[in-house]
């Protein structure tokens, strides 16, 4: 479980606290009837961003409610192995743990395909995430001795929204990466955030952004790169950086997010009033470059292990 990883940066004195999804990514390769396990690591959007930022030299605090199964404890140990501070990770009977099977195989047409199947270590056939209740979120916030520089979350659960609101009131930069459809809680999460990043696959309709003039919206466009909208400005597109050696796009979006946050930290942009068009453009171009590198390797964190 311990990895030989050399961080790309020494500790840079910046902290990111993250809440959301922390499943076990069970990456497999299926050849005929044979299935080979490539690796089993902590994954999910929040899990990947926390571990990648830790590798980049950040102090990261994943805030996760895991169960007390063997896999639940494995996930916590895995975060520690990647360099995360796990004081806000609990393993309790009322927690939840999800295993996400990511199966690389060849389709009947001869083209590579990826299949996904979620289940829990105790037999359930569905995702088993557990998010902070309102009471737990308030207690977590009250327990912090210092505020983080960034709060990241990927689900608009009530406890996560409360944390976003509390951190936002204290001047912490709040970064939301939604995985849900637009509804009342989604819009509440957006309202409490400074930066909202989403994909054109999950959210092709960007009309919800028109009601906000105090945000940075980022929409990823797959092979077309990404575009962003800052405050009341129009959308600006940044083309992708082509990688002729791409083998697996898993985790590219999480590398984009992590590299963007990291670059903002290095350019002292972790308060919203310091975020302007030229520096956003530069940081997103750098994020695209890092994400392009990441797809040269198998798995969401293949770049780290390489």
PDB file of C-alpha atoms in Angstrom, residues 41-42 49 51 76-77 96 98 107 111 115 132 150 163 185-186 189 191 200 214 239 278-279 282 298:
ATOM      1  CA  UNK A  41      -6.438   3.037  -4.815  1.00  0.00           C
ATOM      2  CA  UNK A  42      -8.576   5.741  -3.265  1.00  0.00           C
ATOM      3  CA  UNK A  49      -8.047  15.985  -5.861  1.00  0.00           C
ATOM      4  CA  UNK A  51      -4.273  12.979  -3.069  1.00  0.00           C
ATOM      5  CA  UNK A  76      -7.961   5.815   5.099  1.00  0.00           C
ATOM      6  CA  UNK A  77      -4.534   4.167   5.054  1.00  0.00           C
ATOM      7  CA  UNK A  96     -20.262   4.438   3.971  1.00  0.00           C
ATOM      8  CA  UNK A  98     -18.051   2.331  -2.122  1.00  0.00           C
ATOM      9  CA  UNK A 107     -15.536  -4.229 -27.370  1.00  0.00           C
ATOM     10  CA  UNK A 111     -12.188  -0.727 -29.924  1.00  0.00           C
ATOM     11  CA  UNK A 115     -17.104  -0.228 -18.016  1.00  0.00           C
ATOM     12  CA  UNK A 132     -21.893  14.994   6.634  1.00  0.00           C
ATOM     13  CA  UNK A 150      -9.423  26.247  -0.186  1.00  0.00           C
ATOM     14  CA  UNK A 163     -19.565  23.832   5.089  1.00  0.00           C
ATOM     15  CA  UNK A 185     -29.539  22.084  -3.697  1.00  0.00           C
ATOM     16  CA  UNK A 186     -27.286  22.356  -6.739  1.00  0.00           C
ATOM     17  CA  UNK A 189     -24.109  24.921  -3.607  1.00  0.00           C
ATOM     18  CA  UNK A 191     -24.363  30.257  -4.592  1.00  0.00           C
ATOM     19  CA  UNK A 200     -20.312  19.513 -20.960  1.00  0.00           C
ATOM     20  CA  UNK A 214     -19.695  36.754  -8.761  1.00  0.00           C
ATOM     21  CA  UNK A 239      -7.947  24.796 -26.632  1.00  0.00           C
ATOM     22  CA  UNK A 278      -5.225  37.087 -17.587  1.00  0.00           C
ATOM     23  CA  UNK A 279      -4.207  34.991 -14.583  1.00  0.00           C
ATOM     24  CA  UNK A 282      -2.610  31.302 -17.602  1.00  0.00           C
ATOM     25  CA  UNK A 298      -3.137   4.023 -17.014  1.00  0.00           C
TER      26      UNK A 298
END
